[in-house]
Amino acid sequence: MNGRWSVRVAALAIASLLVACSVQSGSDAGSSDRDGDVPAHTPSPSATAPSTRHLPDGVSFTQAIRTLKDGSPVRTSVLTVARSAPVDLEAVHGGSVASTDTVRDLARRAGAVAAVNGTFFDSDSERYKGDPLGLYVSRGTLLSEATGGRTALILPGAGEGPRITELRSATRVASSDGARAVVDGIDRVPGRIVGCGGVGGDRLTDTGVPTTAPLPGRICEDPDEIVEFTAGWGPATPYAGGDSVETILDARSNVTDVRSPAGGAVPDGGRTLVGTGSGADWLRAHARPGRSLTVSSVLTDVHGVRVRGDRASVFGAGPALVRSGRAWINAAANGVSEGAVRSRAPRTVAGVRADGTLLLVVFDGRRPGVSEGVTLPEAAGVLLSLGAVDAMNLDGGGSSTMVVRDRVRNSPSDPGRTDDRRQRKVSNAIAVVPRRGR
């Protein structure tokens, strides 16, 4: 799939976009409008902010002002997490999966020493603004389905290295009467597919054109769906139309009740299935009280290999930036336009070194003459210079935020008088959490 659709960029050409700038120590990087320069890869004690020195072994934070090929500056914040570090890399979100909060507050609640923003999310919804766009897995629980096989960051359990690849998800439901059906979505408004790339039957809301491709920034609709809701969604499922049906399942997957129209509480330890159109018809016929429903989900990579992990965290975003040690931007496969690839903006990206070290990098932008942001090829060049063999793009723009030791260390681009006040509320974050007893 990626070989046919991807945009390939030569590593040598990308690396030439960047030249190193002079380095000087900064004692409080990221806490004011001054842009202190510190080494980007091999920090010295004098170049590390006092409040970030006491990070767990194997975790480091550095900043640098890099000069791009045309002379533009970009402020780069780098969080490095060795595979052997006594920390867990977790996906964290607010009180519900469809809510938003600042990266700093998400880090505080998780007890994290550092965090960056994670996936794209539905910023246009009035009631469910934090609904992740595409794949999101927290502690082994699928909380948002994949959209069209986009690029994803896999953070497995302790002792395993992070991985970047393209992922698809598939969820199905089987009734005790033998009937089976496809589950279209997880923890999202039925009929509304943010970013498109659903399992079938999707049409663009503005044109009505059918599509199965992922299209960031676009919204698709499908009148015939079954959507699963977990306790992670929040206290109540959304109204899904007068003819919708909602099946209530207990912790043993037994059907305890059916309500129509859909909209109500998710039982503790249980889940619900909401059907619209033909999905509602299936639930009426095969999900009656007294029966049981088995809901199963699988994640598969680009080779069709199943991804496992009881405590794994997965962040879908994209596109890829680096693959196998070379710049490789699969923009078309992720629905990203050439204009978005070539425009400079604040960005959050993730990279993996050959030894399993995770790199989390935030580029500040939208600050003319101070920090201009980067294009995706320029971001790929920086990740290569940091030793990444694989890398990908995460959510960016005003969402790009790095928190270390309870301080906002970059300069987010949303309005505000201080870096802290410029934080945008986001859907979720990648959190670096010390293991207990360490």
Coordinates of C-alpha atoms in Angstrom, one line a residue:
M1 CA 0.0 0.0 0.0
N2 CA 2.6 2.5 1.1
G3 CA 5.0 1.8 -1.9
R4 CA 2.3 2.9 -4.3
W5 CA 0.9 5.9 -2.6
S6 CA 3.8 7.4 -0.5
V7 CA 5.8 10.5 -1.1
R8 CA 9.5 9.5 -0.9
V9 CA 12.2 12.0 0.0
A10 CA 15.9 11.4 -0.2
A11 CA 17.6 11.3 3.1
L12 CA 20.7 13.2 1.9
A13 CA 18.6 16.0 0.5
I14 CA 16.7 16.3 3.8
A15 CA 19.8 16.3 5.9
S16 CA 21.2 19.2 3.9
L17 CA 18.3 21.4 5.0
L18 CA 19.7 21.8 8.4
V19 CA 22.9 23.3 9.8
A20 CA 24.0 23.5 13.4
C21 CA 23.8 26.8 15.2
S22 CA 26.0 28.0 18.0
V23 CA 25.3 26.6 21.4
Q24 CA 25.1 28.3 24.8
S25 CA 23.6 27.1 28.1
G26 CA 20.2 28.1 29.2
S27 CA 19.2 27.8 32.9
D28 CA 15.4 27.8 32.5
A29 CA 14.7 26.7 28.9
G30 CA 11.0 27.0 27.9
S31 CA 9.8 29.1 30.8
S32 CA 9.9 32.6 29.1
D33 CA 10.0 34.3 25.8
R34 CA 13.8 34.0 25.7
D35 CA 15.1 31.2 23.6
G36 CA 18.1 29.7 25.3
D37 CA 20.2 27.3 23.2
V38 CA 21.3 24.0 24.6
P39 CA 22.8 20.9 22.9
A40 CA 20.2 18.9 21.1
H41 CA 21.7 15.4 21.5
T42 CA 24.4 15.2 24.1
P43 CA 23.6 17.5 27.0
S44 CA 26.1 18.7 29.5
P45 CA 25.1 19.4 33.1
S46 CA 25.5 23.2 32.6
A47 CA 23.1 23.1 29.6
T48 CA 20.3 21.3 31.5
A49 CA 17.7 23.3 33.4
P50 CA 18.0 22.8 37.2
S51 CA 14.4 21.6 37.5
T52 CA 15.0 18.9 34.8
R53 CA 18.3 17.4 36.1
H54 CA 16.6 14.9 38.4
L55 CA 14.8 12.9 35.7
P56 CA 14.9 9.1 36.0
D57 CA 18.0 7.4 34.6
G58 CA 17.8 7.1 30.9
V59 CA 15.4 10.1 30.5
S60 CA 16.8 13.4 29.3
F61 CA 15.5 16.8 28.1
T62 CA 17.4 19.3 25.9
Q63 CA 16.6 22.3 23.8
A64 CA 18.4 24.0 20.9
I65 CA 17.8 26.7 18.3
R66 CA 18.5 25.2 15.0
T67 CA 19.0 27.2 11.8
L68 CA 17.3 25.9 8.7
K69 CA 18.8 26.0 5.2
D70 CA 17.2 29.4 4.4
G71 CA 18.5 30.9 7.7
S72 CA 15.2 30.6 9.6
P73 CA 15.4 29.6 13.3
V74 CA 13.4 26.9 14.9
R75 CA 13.4 26.1 18.6
T76 CA 13.6 22.4 19.2
S77 CA 12.7 20.6 22.4
V78 CA 13.8 17.0 22.7
L79 CA 12.8 14.4 25.3
T80 CA 14.8 11.2 25.1
V81 CA 13.7 8.0 26.8
A82 CA 16.0 5.0 26.7
R83 CA 14.5 1.5 26.4
S84 CA 16.1 0.6 29.7
A85 CA 14.8 3.6 31.6
P86 CA 12.7 2.7 34.7
V87 CA 9.6 4.3 33.4
D88 CA 6.4 3.4 31.6
L89 CA 5.2 5.1 28.4
E90 CA 1.5 5.5 28.8
A91 CA -1.4 6.9 26.8
V92 CA -3.4 9.3 29.1
H93 CA -6.6 11.3 28.6
G94 CA -9.0 13.2 30.6
G95 CA -12.1 12.1 32.6
S96 CA -13.5 10.7 29.4
V97 CA -12.0 9.8 26.0
A98 CA -14.1 12.5 24.3
S99 CA -12.9 15.4 26.6
T100 CA -9.9 17.7 26.5
D101 CA -7.4 18.9 29.0
T102 CA -3.9 20.5 29.0
V103 CA -0.8 18.4 28.6
R104 CA 0.4 19.6 32.0
D105 CA -2.9 18.6 33.8
L106 CA -2.8 15.2 32.0
A107 CA 0.8 14.7 33.2
R108 CA -0.1 15.7 36.8
R109 CA -2.9 13.2 37.1
A110 CA -0.7 10.4 35.7
G111 CA 2.2 11.2 38.0
A112 CA 4.3 11.7 34.9
V113 CA 7.7 13.4 34.9
A114 CA 7.2 14.4 31.2
A115 CA 4.6 14.4 28.5
V116 CA 3.8 15.6 25.0
N117 CA 0.5 15.9 23.2
G118 CA -0.7 12.8 21.2
T119 CA -3.3 12.2 18.5
F120 CA -5.4 14.5 16.3
F121 CA -8.9 14.9 17.6
D122 CA -12.4 16.3 16.8
S123 CA -12.0 20.0 17.6
D124 CA -15.2 20.9 15.8
S125 CA -17.7 19.0 17.9
E126 CA -19.7 21.1 20.3
R127 CA -20.2 18.3 22.9
Y128 CA -17.4 15.8 22.2
K129 CA -14.4 18.0 21.3
G130 CA -11.8 15.5 22.5
D131 CA -12.9 12.5 20.4
P132 CA -9.6 11.1 19.0
L133 CA -9.3 11.1 15.2
G134 CA -8.4 7.5 14.4
L135 CA -6.6 4.9 16.4
Y136 CA -6.1 5.3 20.1
V137 CA -5.3 2.5 22.6
S138 CA -4.7 3.1 26.3
R139 CA -3.4 0.3 28.5
G140 CA -4.4 -2.3 26.1
T141 CA -8.0 -1.0 25.6
L142 CA -9.1 0.1 22.1
L143 CA -10.8 3.5 22.6
S144 CA -11.0 4.7 19.0
E145 CA -10.8 2.7 15.8
A146 CA -8.1 3.1 13.1
T147 CA -8.9 5.2 10.0
G148 CA -7.7 3.7 6.8
G149 CA -4.4 2.2 8.0
R150 CA -2.7 5.4 9.0
T151 CA 0.7 5.5 10.6
A152 CA 0.8 4.8 14.3
L153 CA 3.2 4.8 17.3
I154 CA 3.1 1.6 19.4
L155 CA 4.3 1.8 23.0
P156 CA 4.4 -1.7 24.4
G157 CA 4.9 -2.9 27.9
A158 CA 8.1 -2.8 30.1
G159 CA 11.2 -4.0 28.4
E160 CA 9.9 -3.8 24.9
G161 CA 10.9 -1.1 22.4
P162 CA 8.5 1.3 20.8
R163 CA 7.6 0.8 17.2
I164 CA 6.2 2.9 14.3
T165 CA 4.2 1.2 11.5
E166 CA 0.8 1.5 9.7
L167 CA -2.1 -0.1 11.5
R168 CA -5.6 -1.2 10.8
S169 CA -8.3 -2.2 13.4
A170 CA -11.2 -4.6 12.9
T171 CA -14.0 -5.1 15.4
R172 CA -16.8 -7.6 15.1
V173 CA -19.8 -8.7 17.2
A174 CA -21.2 -12.2 17.4
S175 CA -24.6 -13.0 19.0
S176 CA -25.2 -16.2 20.9
D177 CA -27.8 -17.0 18.2
G178 CA -24.9 -17.4 15.7
A179 CA -25.4 -14.1 13.8
R180 CA -22.4 -11.8 13.2
A181 CA -21.9 -8.2 12.2
V182 CA -19.2 -5.6 11.7
V183 CA -18.7 -2.9 14.4
D184 CA -18.0 0.3 12.6
G185 CA -16.6 2.5 15.4
I186 CA -15.5 2.7 19.0
D187 CA -16.5 5.5 21.4
R188 CA -17.6 8.0 18.8
V189 CA -20.9 9.6 17.6
P190 CA -22.7 7.1 15.4
G191 CA -22.8 8.2 11.8
R192 CA -20.0 10.8 12.2
I193 CA -16.5 9.7 11.0
V194 CA -14.0 12.4 11.7
G195 CA -11.1 12.1 9.3
C196 CA -13.1 9.5 7.2
G197 CA -11.3 6.2 6.4
G198 CA -14.1 4.1 8.0
V199 CA -14.9 0.4 7.3
G200 CA -17.4 1.1 4.5
G201 CA -20.5 3.1 3.5
D202 CA -18.8 6.4 4.3
R203 CA -19.7 9.5 2.3
L204 CA -18.2 13.0 2.6
T205 CA -20.7 15.2 4.4
D206 CA -20.2 18.2 2.2
T207 CA -20.3 16.5 -1.2
G208 CA -21.9 13.1 -0.6
V209 CA -19.1 11.4 -2.5
P210 CA -18.3 7.8 -1.2
T211 CA -14.8 7.3 0.1
T212 CA -12.8 4.8 2.1
A213 CA -9.6 6.9 2.2
P214 CA -8.4 8.7 5.4
L215 CA -8.9 12.5 5.0
P216 CA -7.7 14.5 7.9
G217 CA -9.8 17.7 8.4
R218 CA -12.8 16.2 6.6
I219 CA -15.9 14.5 8.1
C220 CA -17.7 11.6 6.6
E221 CA -21.2 10.2 7.5
D222 CA -22.7 6.7 7.4
P223 CA -26.4 6.1 8.2
D224 CA -25.9 2.4 8.8
E225 CA -23.6 1.7 11.7
I226 CA -23.0 -0.2 14.9
V227 CA -20.8 1.7 17.4
E228 CA -19.4 0.2 20.6
F229 CA -19.3 2.4 23.7
T230 CA -17.0 1.6 26.6
A231 CA -16.9 3.1 30.1
G232 CA -14.0 5.2 28.8
W233 CA -16.5 7.2 26.7
G234 CA -18.0 9.0 29.7
P235 CA -21.2 8.9 31.7
A236 CA -23.7 8.8 28.9
T237 CA -23.8 7.8 25.2
P238 CA -25.0 10.3 22.6
Y239 CA -28.5 10.5 21.1
A240 CA -28.3 8.8 17.7
G241 CA -31.7 9.6 16.1
G242 CA -35.3 8.4 16.8
D243 CA -34.9 5.0 15.1
S244 CA -31.6 4.1 16.8
V245 CA -31.2 1.2 19.1
E246 CA -28.9 0.7 22.0
T247 CA -28.1 -2.7 23.5
I248 CA -26.8 -2.8 27.1
L249 CA -24.2 -5.4 28.1
D250 CA -23.0 -6.4 31.5
A251 CA -19.5 -7.3 32.5
R252 CA -20.1 -10.9 31.2
S253 CA -21.4 -9.6 27.8
N254 CA -25.0 -10.6 28.5
V255 CA -27.7 -8.4 27.1
T256 CA -29.5 -6.8 30.0
D257 CA -31.7 -4.2 28.3
V258 CA -32.4 -2.6 25.0
R259 CA -33.4 1.1 24.7
S260 CA -34.6 3.1 21.7
P261 CA -33.7 5.7 20.9
A262 CA -30.1 5.4 21.9
G263 CA -28.6 7.6 24.6
G264 CA -28.0 6.8 28.3
A265 CA -25.6 5.5 30.9
V266 CA -22.8 2.9 30.2
P267 CA -23.0 0.3 33.0
D268 CA -20.0 -0.1 35.3
G269 CA -17.7 -2.9 33.9
G270 CA -20.0 -3.2 30.9
R271 CA -20.5 -1.6 27.5
T272 CA -23.2 -0.7 25.0
L273 CA -23.7 -1.1 21.3
V274 CA -25.6 1.6 19.4
G275 CA -27.1 0.8 16.0
T276 CA -28.4 3.1 13.3
G277 CA -30.2 2.1 10.0
S278 CA -29.3 -1.5 9.1
G279 CA -27.2 -1.6 12.3
A280 CA -30.2 -0.9 14.4
D281 CA -32.1 -3.7 12.5
W282 CA -29.4 -6.2 13.3
L283 CA -29.4 -5.3 17.0
R284 CA -33.2 -5.6 17.2
A285 CA -33.0 -9.1 15.6
H286 CA -30.0 -10.6 17.4
A287 CA -29.3 -8.6 20.6
R288 CA -32.4 -9.3 22.7
P289 CA -32.3 -9.6 26.5
G290 CA -31.2 -13.0 27.6
R291 CA -28.7 -13.4 24.7
S292 CA -25.0 -12.7 24.9
L293 CA -22.8 -10.7 22.5
T294 CA -19.1 -11.3 22.0
V295 CA -17.3 -8.2 20.8
S296 CA -13.7 -8.7 19.6
S297 CA -11.1 -6.3 18.2
V298 CA -7.8 -6.9 16.4
L299 CA -5.0 -4.6 15.3
T300 CA -2.9 -5.6 12.3
D301 CA 0.2 -4.0 10.8
V302 CA 1.1 -3.4 7.2
H303 CA 2.1 -7.0 6.8
G304 CA -1.1 -8.4 8.3
V305 CA 0.6 -9.4 11.6
R306 CA -1.5 -9.0 14.7
V307 CA -0.3 -6.5 17.2
R308 CA -0.6 -7.7 20.8
G309 CA -0.1 -6.2 24.3
D310 CA -2.3 -6.2 27.3
R311 CA -0.9 -2.8 28.5
A312 CA 0.2 -1.4 25.1
S313 CA -0.6 2.2 24.2
V314 CA -1.1 3.2 20.6
F315 CA -1.3 6.6 19.0
G316 CA -2.5 6.9 15.4
A317 CA -1.6 10.1 13.5
G318 CA 0.9 10.4 10.6
P319 CA 2.4 10.6 8.2
A320 CA 5.6 8.7 8.6
L321 CA 8.8 10.8 8.4
V322 CA 11.6 8.3 8.6
R323 CA 11.6 4.6 7.8
S324 CA 14.6 2.2 8.1
G325 CA 17.0 5.1 8.6
R326 CA 15.9 7.1 5.5
A327 CA 13.5 10.0 5.1
W328 CA 10.2 8.6 4.0
I329 CA 7.0 10.6 4.0
N330 CA 3.9 8.5 3.2
A331 CA 1.6 11.6 2.9
A332 CA -1.0 10.3 0.4
A333 CA -1.5 7.1 2.4
N334 CA -2.3 9.2 5.4
G335 CA -4.5 11.6 3.5
V336 CA -2.1 14.5 4.0
S337 CA -1.9 17.1 1.2
E338 CA 1.3 18.3 -0.4
G339 CA 0.6 21.8 0.9
A340 CA 0.5 20.5 4.5
V341 CA 3.7 18.6 3.9
R342 CA 5.6 21.7 2.7
S343 CA 4.2 24.3 5.1
R344 CA 6.1 25.3 8.2
A345 CA 4.2 24.9 11.4
P346 CA 4.6 24.0 15.1
R347 CA 4.9 20.2 15.2
T348 CA 5.2 17.3 17.6
V349 CA 6.9 14.2 16.3
A350 CA 8.1 10.8 17.6
G351 CA 11.2 8.9 16.6
V352 CA 12.8 5.6 17.5
R353 CA 16.5 4.8 17.5
A354 CA 17.9 1.4 16.6
D355 CA 18.5 0.6 20.3
G356 CA 14.8 1.2 21.1
T357 CA 15.3 4.8 22.5
L358 CA 12.2 6.9 22.1
L359 CA 12.6 10.5 20.9
L360 CA 9.7 12.9 21.5
V361 CA 10.4 16.2 19.7
V362 CA 8.4 19.5 19.7
F363 CA 9.2 22.3 17.2
D364 CA 7.9 25.7 18.1
G365 CA 6.5 27.8 15.3
R366 CA 4.4 30.9 14.3
R367 CA 7.0 33.2 15.9
P368 CA 8.6 35.1 13.1
G369 CA 12.4 35.6 13.6
V370 CA 12.3 33.5 16.8
S371 CA 11.0 30.1 15.8
E372 CA 9.4 29.6 12.4
G373 CA 8.3 25.9 12.7
V374 CA 9.2 23.2 10.3
T375 CA 7.9 21.4 7.2
L376 CA 7.6 17.7 7.4
P377 CA 10.8 17.1 5.3
E378 CA 12.6 19.5 7.7
A379 CA 11.2 17.5 10.7
A380 CA 12.5 14.3 9.1
G381 CA 15.9 15.8 8.7
V382 CA 16.1 16.7 12.4
L383 CA 15.0 13.2 13.4
L384 CA 17.7 11.7 11.3
S385 CA 20.3 14.0 12.9
L386 CA 19.1 12.7 16.3
G387 CA 19.7 9.1 15.2
A388 CA 16.1 8.0 14.5
V389 CA 15.7 5.0 12.2
D390 CA 11.9 5.4 12.3
A391 CA 9.8 8.5 12.9
M392 CA 6.3 9.9 12.5
N393 CA 4.2 13.1 12.8
L394 CA 1.8 13.5 15.7
D395 CA -0.8 16.3 16.3
G396 CA 0.8 19.8 15.8
G397 CA -0.1 23.4 15.5
G398 CA -1.5 24.9 18.6
S399 CA -1.6 21.5 20.2
S400 CA 2.2 21.1 20.3
T401 CA 3.2 21.1 23.9
M402 CA 6.1 19.5 26.0
V403 CA 5.9 19.4 29.8
V404 CA 8.9 18.3 31.9
R405 CA 8.7 18.2 35.7
D406 CA 5.4 20.1 35.8
R407 CA 6.6 23.0 33.6
V408 CA 5.7 23.8 30.0
R409 CA 9.1 23.7 28.3
N410 CA 8.3 24.9 24.8
S411 CA 6.3 27.9 23.7
P412 CA 2.8 26.8 22.4
S413 CA 1.4 29.0 19.6
D414 CA -2.1 29.6 20.8
P415 CA -2.8 33.1 22.3
G416 CA -1.7 33.9 25.8
R417 CA 0.7 36.0 27.8
T418 CA 2.7 33.0 29.2
D419 CA 3.7 29.6 27.8
D420 CA 1.4 28.0 30.4
R421 CA -1.6 30.0 29.3
R422 CA -0.9 29.3 25.7
Q423 CA -1.5 25.6 26.3
R424 CA -4.3 24.2 24.1
K425 CA -6.6 21.6 25.7
V426 CA -5.9 18.3 23.8
S427 CA -7.5 14.9 23.6
N428 CA -4.6 12.8 25.0
A429 CA -0.9 12.7 25.7
I430 CA 2.2 10.5 25.7
A431 CA 3.2 10.4 29.4
V432 CA 6.6 9.2 30.9
V433 CA 5.6 7.7 34.2
P434 CA 8.2 6.5 36.8
R435 CA 7.7 2.9 37.8
R436 CA 6.7 2.4 41.4
G437 CA 9.5 2.0 43.8
R438 CA 11.9 3.9 41.6

